[in-house]
Amino acid sequence: MKFFAINGSPRKTFNTAQLLDKSLEGIKSILPEAEVERIDLYDIPFNGCKSCFACKRINGRHYGRCVYNDDFKPILNEVTQSDGVILGSPVYFGDLTGNMRCFLERFMFPFLAYSNVETVNHKRMPLACIYTMNVNDEASYRMGYHELFDKYESTLERIFTKPEHLYVHETYQFKDYSRYVSDIFDEKERRHIRETQFPQDLQFAFEIGQNIAKKSMRLIF
């Protein structure tokens, strides 16, 4: 069995990456023999959907598959045939990062059918989404984050299965706040959240990984 964590952050060792790594640990705690891999999207030169519509051609040999031949194609093929995927992205300007949006275009669009059939995907897999952000819980609702991300998750559910999700708020953004202009943040408060809440968020991510492993076993067996 093979599971992927997709890192939509350009940072490889901070909040989003740590949560994804912890979720993969959760998978391994249930399925020790499973293969797990984290993919850092910002390491891969790729684009979003090209609107060639080869994946929609009637009787086309690429129907339901992304035809665009780039460095990302073999990775995409492997991810779409895996046993579970965990997506992670920081929030940039009230949305997912650009690279995560590009990933989702390539990941989802080939499987969406312009017909009464909801999806042409025959590989059901469990999914989870992890969102990291500067704002607190109340602000994330007020600013429409949940409404927006629910739309992404609704499309993922239509194609694969209903995703679990984790919102991680008021993240510690720098290792040394004194080096950056960041007057609007209370560094001591952020550090306190980092020391008290973030360990709980890591545990939630671990449990999400466990749930993904358990769901994959039910789908297969």
Tab-separated table of N, CA and C in Angstrom, residues 90-91 132-137 168-172:
chain	number	residue	atom	x	y	z
A	90	PRO	N	-0.682	26.110	3.557
A	90	PRO	CA	-0.935	27.345	4.295
A	90	PRO	C	-1.946	28.186	3.529
A	91	VAL	N	-2.526	29.149	4.206
A	91	VAL	CA	-3.485	30.049	3.575
A	91	VAL	C	-2.747	31.305	3.127
A	132	THR	N	-3.205	25.556	7.342
A	132	THR	CA	-2.522	26.342	8.373
A	132	THR	C	-2.697	27.822	8.048
A	133	MET	N	-2.870	28.644	9.091
A	133	MET	CA	-3.211	30.049	8.837
A	133	MET	C	-2.819	30.943	10.000
A	134	ASN	N	-2.709	32.231	9.723
A	134	ASN	CA	-2.379	33.222	10.736
A	134	ASN	C	-3.569	33.586	11.613
A	135	VAL	N	-4.769	33.540	11.053
A	135	VAL	CA	-5.942	34.051	11.769
A	135	VAL	C	-6.436	33.050	12.805
A	136	ASN	N	-7.256	33.538	13.740
A	136	ASN	CA	-7.849	32.648	14.732
A	136	ASN	C	-9.109	31.991	14.179
A	137	ASP	N	-9.724	31.146	14.970
A	137	ASP	CA	-10.878	30.373	14.510
A	137	ASP	C	-12.032	31.282	14.108
A	168	VAL	N	-5.556	24.707	11.428
A	168	VAL	CA	-4.534	25.068	12.412
A	168	VAL	C	-4.383	26.589	12.398
A	169	HIS	N	-4.734	27.225	13.515
A	169	HIS	CA	-4.841	28.678	13.572
A	169	HIS	C	-3.644	29.337	14.270
A	170	GLU	N	-3.464	30.620	13.970
A	170	GLU	CA	-2.486	31.477	14.654
A	170	GLU	C	-1.103	30.826	14.731
A	171	THR	N	-0.635	30.415	13.569
A	171	THR	CA	0.632	29.693	13.503
A	171	THR	C	1.819	30.610	13.793
A	172	TYR	N	2.878	29.997	14.259
A	172	TYR	CA	4.140	30.698	14.538
A	172	TYR	C	4.885	30.798	13.220
